Coordinates of C-alpha atoms in Angstrom, one line a residue:
X1 CA 18.4 -7.2 14.6
X2 CA 20.4 -10.4 14.0
X3 CA 18.8 -13.8 13.4
X4 CA 16.4 -14.6 16.2
X5 CA 17.5 -17.5 18.3
X6 CA 14.1 -18.7 19.4
X7 CA 12.1 -21.3 17.5
X8 CA 8.6 -20.4 16.2
X9 CA 5.8 -22.9 16.3
X10 CA 2.3 -23.0 15.0
X11 CA -0.6 -23.5 17.4
X12 CA -2.8 -26.4 16.5
X13 CA -5.4 -27.7 18.9
X14 CA -3.7 -26.1 21.9
X15 CA -0.2 -27.6 21.1
X16 CA 3.0 -26.3 19.5
X17 CA 3.6 -27.7 16.0
X18 CA 6.7 -27.6 13.9
X19 CA 7.0 -28.4 10.2
X20 CA 9.7 -30.0 8.0
X21 CA 9.5 -27.1 5.5
X22 CA 9.9 -23.5 6.6
X23 CA 9.5 -20.0 5.1
X24 CA 12.3 -17.5 5.7
X25 CA 11.3 -14.2 7.4
X26 CA 13.3 -11.2 6.2
X27 CA 14.0 -7.9 8.1
X28 CA 13.0 -5.3 5.4
X29 CA 15.5 -2.8 6.9
X30 CA 18.6 -4.9 6.0
X31 CA 17.3 -7.9 4.0
X32 CA 18.7 -10.4 6.4
X33 CA 16.8 -13.6 7.3
X34 CA 15.9 -13.3 11.0
X35 CA 13.9 -16.5 11.5
X36 CA 12.2 -19.4 9.8
X37 CA 8.4 -19.7 10.1
X38 CA 6.7 -23.1 9.8
X39 CA 5.2 -23.9 6.4
X40 CA 1.9 -25.7 7.0
X41 CA 1.0 -28.7 5.0
X42 CA -2.6 -29.4 3.9
X43 CA -2.7 -32.0 6.7
X44 CA -1.6 -29.4 9.3
X45 CA -4.5 -27.2 8.2
X46 CA -6.9 -30.2 8.4
X47 CA -5.7 -30.9 11.9
X48 CA -6.2 -27.2 12.9
X49 CA -9.8 -27.2 11.4
X50 CA -10.5 -30.6 13.1
X51 CA -9.4 -29.2 16.4
X52 CA -11.5 -26.1 15.9
X53 CA -14.5 -28.1 14.9
X54 CA -14.2 -30.3 18.0
X55 CA -13.8 -27.3 20.3
X56 CA -16.8 -25.4 18.8
X57 CA -19.5 -27.4 20.6
X58 CA -18.1 -26.5 24.0
X59 CA -16.9 -23.0 23.3
X60 CA -20.2 -21.9 21.6
X61 CA -22.2 -23.1 24.6
X62 CA -20.4 -20.8 27.0
X63 CA -22.2 -17.6 27.9
X64 CA -21.0 -14.6 26.1
X65 CA -19.9 -13.2 29.4
X66 CA -17.6 -16.2 29.9
X67 CA -16.1 -15.8 26.4
X68 CA -15.7 -12.0 27.0
X69 CA -13.7 -12.8 30.2
X70 CA -11.4 -15.0 28.2
X71 CA -10.8 -12.2 25.7
X72 CA -10.0 -9.7 28.4
X73 CA -7.5 -12.1 29.9
X74 CA -6.0 -12.6 26.5
X75 CA -5.6 -8.9 26.1
X76 CA -3.9 -8.6 29.5
X77 CA -1.6 -11.5 28.7
X78 CA -0.5 -9.9 25.5
X79 CA 0.3 -6.6 27.3
X80 CA 2.6 -8.6 29.7
X81 CA 4.8 -9.3 26.7
X82 CA 4.5 -5.8 25.2
X83 CA 8.2 -5.0 24.8
X84 CA 9.1 -8.4 23.4
X85 CA 6.2 -8.2 20.9
X86 CA 7.0 -4.6 19.8
X87 CA 10.6 -5.5 19.1
X88 CA 9.7 -8.6 17.2
X89 CA 7.1 -6.7 15.2
X90 CA 9.6 -4.0 14.1
X91 CA 12.1 -6.7 13.2
X92 CA 9.7 -8.5 10.8
X93 CA 7.5 -5.6 9.6
X94 CA 10.0 -2.7 9.5
X95 CA 7.8 -0.1 11.1
X96 CA 9.4 2.3 13.5
X97 CA 9.2 1.1 17.1
X98 CA 8.1 4.5 18.4
X99 CA 5.9 7.3 17.0
X100 CA 2.2 7.7 16.0
X101 CA 2.0 4.4 14.1
X102 CA 4.8 2.7 15.9
X103 CA 5.1 -0.9 16.9
X104 CA 4.1 -0.2 20.5
X105 CA 1.0 1.5 19.3
X106 CA 0.2 -1.6 17.2
X107 CA 0.4 -3.9 20.2
X108 CA -1.5 -1.4 22.5
X109 CA -4.2 -0.8 19.9
X110 CA -4.8 -4.5 19.4
X111 CA -5.2 -5.0 23.1
X112 CA -7.6 -2.1 23.4
X113 CA -9.6 -3.4 20.4
X114 CA -9.9 -6.8 22.1
X115 CA -11.2 -5.3 25.4
X116 CA -13.7 -3.0 23.7
X117 CA -15.1 -5.7 21.4
X118 CA -15.4 -8.0 24.4
X119 CA -18.0 -5.6 25.8
X120 CA -20.2 -5.9 22.8
X121 CA -23.5 -7.9 23.1
X122 CA -26.1 -8.9 20.5
X123 CA -29.2 -9.1 22.6
X124 CA -32.2 -11.2 21.7
X125 CA -35.0 -9.1 20.2
X126 CA -38.7 -9.6 20.7
X127 CA -40.2 -8.7 17.4
X128 CA -43.8 -9.6 18.3
X129 CA -45.3 -10.5 21.7
X130 CA -49.0 -10.9 22.3
X131 CA -51.5 -13.4 23.7
X132 CA -51.4 -15.6 20.6
X133 CA -47.9 -15.3 19.1
X134 CA -44.3 -14.6 19.9
X135 CA -41.5 -13.8 17.4
X136 CA -37.9 -13.7 18.7
X137 CA -34.7 -12.9 16.8
X138 CA -31.2 -13.7 18.0
X139 CA -27.8 -14.6 16.7
X140 CA -25.9 -17.9 16.6
X141 CA -22.2 -18.5 15.8
X142 CA -21.3 -19.9 12.4
X143 CA -18.7 -22.5 13.4
X144 CA -15.1 -22.4 12.4
X145 CA -13.8 -19.0 11.1
X146 CA -10.8 -18.7 8.9
X147 CA -9.0 -15.4 9.4
X148 CA -6.6 -14.3 6.7
X149 CA -4.5 -11.3 7.9
X150 CA -2.3 -9.0 5.8
X151 CA 1.3 -7.9 6.4
X152 CA 0.8 -4.1 6.8
X153 CA -1.0 -4.3 10.2
X154 CA -0.5 -7.9 11.2
X155 CA -1.4 -7.7 14.9
X156 CA -4.1 -5.0 14.9
X157 CA -6.0 -6.3 11.9
X158 CA -5.7 -9.9 13.2
X159 CA -7.4 -8.7 16.4
X160 CA -10.2 -7.0 14.4
X161 CA -11.1 -10.5 13.3
X162 CA -10.1 -12.6 16.4
X163 CA -12.0 -10.7 19.0
X164 CA -15.5 -10.6 17.3
X165 CA -15.1 -14.2 15.9
X166 CA -14.4 -15.6 19.4
X167 CA -16.9 -13.4 21.2
X168 CA -19.7 -14.6 18.9
X169 CA -18.9 -18.2 19.8
X170 CA -16.9 -19.3 16.8
X171 CA -13.5 -21.1 16.9
X172 CA -10.8 -19.8 14.7
X173 CA -7.9 -20.7 12.4
X174 CA -5.6 -17.6 11.9
X175 CA -3.3 -17.3 8.9
X176 CA -0.9 -14.4 9.1
X177 CA 1.0 -13.2 6.0
X178 CA 4.2 -15.2 5.2
X179 CA 6.0 -11.8 5.3
X180 CA 5.0 -11.1 8.9
X181 CA 4.1 -14.3 10.7
X182 CA 6.3 -14.1 13.8
X183 CA 4.4 -11.8 16.1
X184 CA 1.2 -13.7 15.4
X185 CA 2.9 -17.0 16.1
X186 CA 4.1 -15.7 19.4
X187 CA 0.6 -14.4 20.2
X188 CA -0.7 -17.9 19.4
X189 CA 1.6 -19.3 22.0
X190 CA 0.2 -16.8 24.6
X191 CA -3.3 -17.8 23.6
X192 CA -2.6 -21.5 24.5
X193 CA -2.7 -20.5 28.2
X194 CA -6.0 -18.6 27.9
X195 CA -8.3 -20.5 25.6
X196 CA -9.4 -24.2 25.6
X197 CA -7.5 -26.4 23.1
X198 CA -8.8 -26.0 19.6
X199 CA -10.5 -22.6 20.1
X200 CA -7.5 -20.6 18.9
X201 CA -5.3 -22.0 16.1
X202 CA -2.5 -20.3 14.2
X203 CA -1.1 -21.8 10.9
X204 CA 1.6 -20.3 8.7
X205 CA 2.6 -20.8 5.1
X206 CA 2.5 -19.3 1.7
X207 CA -0.3 -18.4 -0.7
X208 CA -1.6 -21.9 -1.2
X209 CA -2.5 -22.1 2.5
X210 CA -4.9 -19.3 2.0
X211 CA -6.5 -21.1 -0.9
X212 CA -6.8 -24.3 1.1
X213 CA -8.6 -22.4 3.8
X214 CA -11.1 -20.7 1.5
X215 CA -11.9 -24.0 -0.1
X216 CA -12.0 -26.1 3.1
X217 CA -15.4 -27.7 3.5
X218 CA -15.3 -27.4 7.3
X219 CA -14.5 -23.7 7.5
X220 CA -17.7 -21.8 7.7
X221 CA -16.5 -18.2 7.5
X222 CA -13.6 -16.4 5.8
X223 CA -12.5 -12.9 6.9
X224 CA -9.9 -11.6 4.5
X225 CA -8.0 -8.4 4.4
X226 CA -5.8 -7.8 1.3
X227 CA -5.8 -6.8 -2.3
X228 CA -9.0 -6.6 -4.4
X229 CA -7.5 -9.0 -6.9
X230 CA -7.0 -11.6 -4.2
X231 CA -10.3 -10.8 -2.6
X232 CA -12.1 -11.8 -5.8
X233 CA -10.3 -15.2 -5.8
X234 CA -11.3 -15.6 -2.1
X235 CA -14.9 -15.0 -2.9
X236 CA -14.8 -17.4 -5.8
X237 CA -13.3 -20.3 -3.9
X238 CA -15.4 -19.6 -0.8
X239 CA -18.5 -20.3 -3.0
X240 CA -17.7 -24.0 -2.9
X241 CA -19.7 -24.4 0.3
X242 CA -21.3 -20.9 0.4
X243 CA -19.0 -19.7 3.2
X244 CA -19.9 -16.4 4.7
X245 CA -17.2 -13.9 3.8
X246 CA -16.0 -10.5 5.0
X247 CA -13.6 -8.8 2.5
X248 CA -11.7 -5.6 3.4
X249 CA -9.8 -4.8 0.2
X250 CA -7.8 -2.1 -1.6
X251 CA -8.4 1.6 -1.9
X252 CA -7.3 4.6 -3.8
X253 CA -8.4 7.2 -1.3
X254 CA -8.7 10.8 -2.3
X255 CA -7.9 13.7 0.0
X256 CA -9.5 17.0 -1.1
X257 CA -8.1 20.3 0.2
X258 CA -10.6 23.2 0.0
X259 CA -9.6 26.7 -1.1
X260 CA -10.1 28.1 2.5
X261 CA -7.8 25.5 4.2
X262 CA -5.0 26.8 6.5
X263 CA -2.0 25.4 4.6
X264 CA 0.5 25.4 7.5
X265 CA -2.1 23.7 9.8
X266 CA -3.2 21.0 7.4
X267 CA 0.1 20.1 5.7
X268 CA 1.5 17.9 8.6
X269 CA -1.8 16.2 9.1
X270 CA -2.2 15.4 5.4
X271 CA 1.4 14.3 5.2
X272 CA 0.8 11.6 7.8
X273 CA -2.6 10.8 6.3
X274 CA -0.6 9.8 3.2
X275 CA 2.7 8.5 4.5
X276 CA 2.1 6.9 7.9
X277 CA 3.4 3.3 8.0
X278 CA 5.4 4.1 4.8
X279 CA 2.0 4.6 3.1
X280 CA 1.2 0.9 3.5
X281 CA -2.3 1.6 4.8
X282 CA -5.5 0.7 2.9
X283 CA -7.0 4.0 3.9
X284 CA -3.9 6.1 3.2
X285 CA -4.5 9.3 1.2
X286 CA -3.3 8.1 -2.2
X287 CA -4.5 11.0 -4.4
X288 CA -4.2 14.5 -3.1
X289 CA -6.4 17.1 -4.8
X290 CA -5.7 20.8 -3.9
X291 CA -7.7 23.8 -5.0
X292 CA -5.8 25.9 -7.6
X293 CA -6.0 29.1 -5.4
X294 CA -3.7 27.5 -2.8
X295 CA -2.0 24.8 -4.9
X296 CA 1.5 26.4 -5.2
X297 CA 1.7 27.5 -1.6
X298 CA 0.5 24.1 -0.4
X299 CA 2.9 22.1 -2.6
X300 CA 5.9 24.1 -1.5
X301 CA 5.0 23.7 2.2
X302 CA 4.3 20.0 1.7
X303 CA 7.6 19.4 0.0
X304 CA 9.4 21.3 2.7
X305 CA 7.7 19.3 5.5
X306 CA 8.5 16.0 3.7
X307 CA 12.2 16.8 3.6
X308 CA 12.3 17.0 7.5
X309 CA 11.1 13.4 8.0
X310 CA 13.8 10.9 8.9
X311 CA 13.6 7.5 7.1
X312 CA 15.6 4.5 8.2
X313 CA 15.7 1.3 10.3
X314 CA 12.7 1.1 12.6
X315 CA 14.9 0.1 15.5
X316 CA 16.4 3.6 15.5
X317 CA 14.3 5.7 17.9
X318 CA 14.7 8.7 15.6
X319 CA 13.2 7.0 12.6
X320 CA 9.7 8.1 11.7
X321 CA 9.3 6.2 8.4
X322 CA 10.7 2.7 7.8
X323 CA 11.2 0.6 4.7
X324 CA 8.6 -0.9 2.5
X325 CA 7.8 -4.3 4.1
X326 CA 8.7 -6.8 1.4
X327 CA 10.7 -7.0 -1.9
X328 CA 7.6 -7.7 -4.0
X329 CA 5.9 -4.5 -2.9
X330 CA 9.2 -2.6 -3.1
X331 CA 9.6 -3.6 -6.7
X332 CA 6.1 -2.5 -7.5
X333 CA 6.6 0.9 -6.0
X334 CA 9.9 1.3 -7.8
X335 CA 8.2 0.4 -11.1
X336 CA 5.5 3.0 -10.5
X337 CA 8.2 5.7 -10.0
X338 CA 10.1 4.6 -13.1
X339 CA 6.8 4.8 -15.1
X340 CA 6.2 8.3 -13.8
X341 CA 9.7 9.3 -15.0
X342 CA 9.4 7.6 -18.4
X343 CA 6.1 9.5 -19.1
X344 CA 7.6 12.9 -18.2
X345 CA 5.7 13.4 -15.0
X346 CA 7.1 16.1 -12.8
X347 CA 8.6 14.5 -9.6
X348 CA 9.3 17.4 -7.2
X349 CA 10.5 15.4 -4.2
X350 CA 12.3 12.1 -3.9
X351 CA 12.1 9.7 -6.8
X352 CA 15.7 8.4 -6.6
X353 CA 15.9 4.9 -5.0
X354 CA 19.4 4.3 -3.6
X355 CA 21.1 1.0 -4.2
X356 CA 21.7 -0.2 -0.7
X357 CA 20.4 -2.9 1.6
X358 CA 16.9 -2.6 2.8
X359 CA 13.6 -1.9 1.0
X360 CA 13.9 1.9 1.4
X361 CA 12.1 4.3 -1.0
X362 CA 12.2 8.0 -0.4
X363 CA 9.1 10.1 0.0
X364 CA 8.2 10.8 -3.6
X365 CA 5.8 13.6 -4.6
X366 CA 4.5 14.0 -8.1
X367 CA 3.3 17.4 -9.2
X368 CA 0.0 17.6 -11.0
X369 CA 0.1 14.4 -13.1
X370 CA -2.7 13.7 -15.6
X371 CA -5.7 11.8 -14.3
X372 CA -4.8 8.7 -16.4
X373 CA -1.3 8.4 -15.1
X374 CA -0.5 5.1 -13.4
X375 CA 0.6 7.0 -10.3
X376 CA -3.0 8.4 -10.0
X377 CA -5.1 5.4 -11.1
X378 CA -3.1 2.6 -9.2
X379 CA -2.9 2.0 -5.5
X380 CA 0.8 2.6 -4.8
X381 CA 0.8 1.1 -1.3
X382 CA 4.2 2.8 -0.8
X383 CA 5.5 6.4 -0.3
X384 CA 4.5 7.9 -3.7
X385 CA 1.8 10.6 -3.8
X386 CA 0.4 12.5 -6.7
X387 CA -0.7 16.1 -5.8
X388 CA -3.3 17.3 -8.3
X389 CA -4.7 20.7 -9.0
X390 CA -8.5 21.3 -9.4
X391 CA -10.6 24.4 -10.0
X392 CA -14.2 23.6 -8.8
X393 CA -15.8 21.2 -6.4
X394 CA -18.1 19.4 -8.9
X395 CA -14.9 18.6 -10.9
X396 CA -13.0 17.2 -7.9
X397 CA -15.9 15.1 -6.7
X398 CA -16.1 13.5 -10.2
X399 CA -12.4 12.9 -10.2
X400 CA -12.4 11.4 -6.7
X401 CA -15.2 9.0 -7.5
X402 CA -13.6 8.0 -10.8
X403 CA -12.2 4.7 -9.5
X404 CA -13.3 1.1 -8.9
X405 CA -12.4 1.6 -5.2
X406 CA -14.5 3.1 -2.5
X407 CA -12.8 2.6 0.9
X408 CA -12.3 6.0 2.5
X409 CA -11.5 9.6 1.7
X410 CA -11.0 13.0 3.5
X411 CA -11.9 16.6 3.1
X412 CA -9.8 19.5 4.6
X413 CA -11.0 23.1 5.0
X414 CA -12.6 25.6 7.3
X415 CA -16.1 25.7 5.7
X416 CA -17.6 22.6 7.4
X417 CA -20.9 22.8 5.6
X418 CA -19.1 22.7 2.3
X419 CA -16.8 20.0 3.5
X420 CA -19.8 17.9 4.6
X421 CA -21.6 18.4 1.3
X422 CA -18.6 17.1 -0.5
X423 CA -18.1 14.2 1.9
X424 CA -21.7 13.1 1.4
X425 CA -21.1 12.8 -2.4
X426 CA -17.9 10.7 -2.1
X427 CA -18.6 7.1 -3.0
X428 CA -16.7 5.6 0.0
X429 CA -17.4 3.7 3.2
X430 CA -15.7 6.3 5.4
X431 CA -15.0 10.0 4.9
X432 CA -13.0 12.1 7.4
X433 CA -13.3 15.9 7.6
X434 CA -10.1 17.6 8.9
X435 CA -8.7 14.3 10.2
X436 CA -7.7 10.9 8.9
X437 CA -7.2 7.3 10.1
X438 CA -9.6 7.6 13.0
X439 CA -10.7 4.0 13.3
X440 CA -12.5 2.9 16.4
X441 CA -13.7 -0.5 17.7
X442 CA -17.2 0.7 18.1
X443 CA -17.5 2.3 14.6
X444 CA -18.2 0.2 11.5
X445 CA -15.6 0.1 8.8
X446 CA -16.1 -1.3 5.3
X447 CA -15.7 -0.4 1.7
X448 CA -18.0 0.5 -1.2
X449 CA -17.6 -0.7 -4.8
X450 CA -14.6 -3.1 -5.2
X451 CA -13.1 -2.1 -1.8
X452 CA -14.9 -4.9 0.0
X453 CA -17.9 -6.8 1.2
X454 CA -19.3 -6.5 4.7
X455 CA -17.9 -4.5 7.6
X456 CA -15.6 -4.9 10.5
X457 CA -15.8 -3.5 14.1
X458 CA -18.9 -2.4 16.1
X459 CA -21.9 -4.5 16.6
X460 CA -22.3 -4.7 12.8
X461 CA -18.9 -6.3 12.5
X462 CA -19.8 -8.7 15.3
X463 CA -22.9 -9.8 13.4
X464 CA -20.7 -10.8 10.5
X465 CA -19.6 -13.8 12.5
X466 CA -23.2 -15.0 13.2
X467 CA -26.3 -16.3 11.6
X468 CA -29.6 -14.6 12.3
X469 CA -32.1 -17.0 13.8
X470 CA -35.8 -16.5 14.3
X471 CA -38.1 -18.5 16.5
X472 CA -41.8 -18.1 16.1
X473 CA -44.2 -19.6 18.7
X474 CA -48.0 -20.0 18.2
X475 CA -49.4 -20.0 21.6
X476 CA -52.4 -21.9 22.9

């Protein structure tokens, strides 16, 4: 796609806002600048927060049914621009426009999430009721929520935050990643026709904008998705005024293949568990443990399948895997591959990065590296996967848990009782058995250990945008 001709504006207090400074947005498939995104000043952020603060008193007093109706209208309005948004998404993110994790799926899933979340309710609960005393518990909105969204799922993960924050009665300031701001800016434009001024604000900029948000005294809640290192900084700066925080952070998810697994059946499923969205998924299978009895057969089948997958520009309908989204991540993944080569690790597929435009990295499979290899201990967040041999289940559980992360994992095999017993011992927030990446708006999602604080989705995720309030009445 060539440079986009339209102008992109922030949404502040219901109005379009341009800035003197801008940030270039690059198409990762060809490294061309396709647009300029506004670069918010501290004053721009202050105006967004001021507008959100002013709108809060009215928005929070609407009934939850009225707020839900606005969210449903918002979802319908986004779908009316589905083609435009999907093409814009692929241009800035690089993901193939079609396929299981394609751009259309991103837009459709975000709208589905919005409508399902809008049906949630947090009813008042009577804890005690008798002739002399009443105790009632209910939930109140926090105020202004700052929503910091990553570049790997910039629309869907934004909606994970937008829908519950607004439904609970908060007003919002959304900050997309500087790498993928365009689709969110366009959605902010759509929101202007749905929500009252100040309820829905979108500001764009670079890393300092996120820090300004986490430190801002009039933002009451931060929901952040990103790396664990940045999440720690968010938590530290949010402590200035004891902001409520939800942190969905990194992972180094283990997939465990049991000795009774049907190799031909599970290989395609595990491949996509690892490499969907060019492996730029926090819950991607990043370490693959295969029982020694089937290891050689599995590895050969896995390599053969990998070689059939077309990689290229996401605008090509035949493409199934696109480029890494940005140059910084591209260089990190290349460095990981070079480290594997320099330490003598056996790369059995890929590993050679061509010198051509675009942030393309081939599907790279590493055969049985040692447990202390960087390719095993670090979250690649790119198409590099270690396949590791193990001999017994106690051993593999210990290896899988030997990480600071605890986001998700998966177990693959026919013996469901065995698979369940292993799943229960994995120190992660989610474990899938014979499937992966099944995430639903009515199912809580969150990490253990250094993979996060709090949860998203379901009624539990909705509660993250509220305070619990108790009223006690001593009767006559």
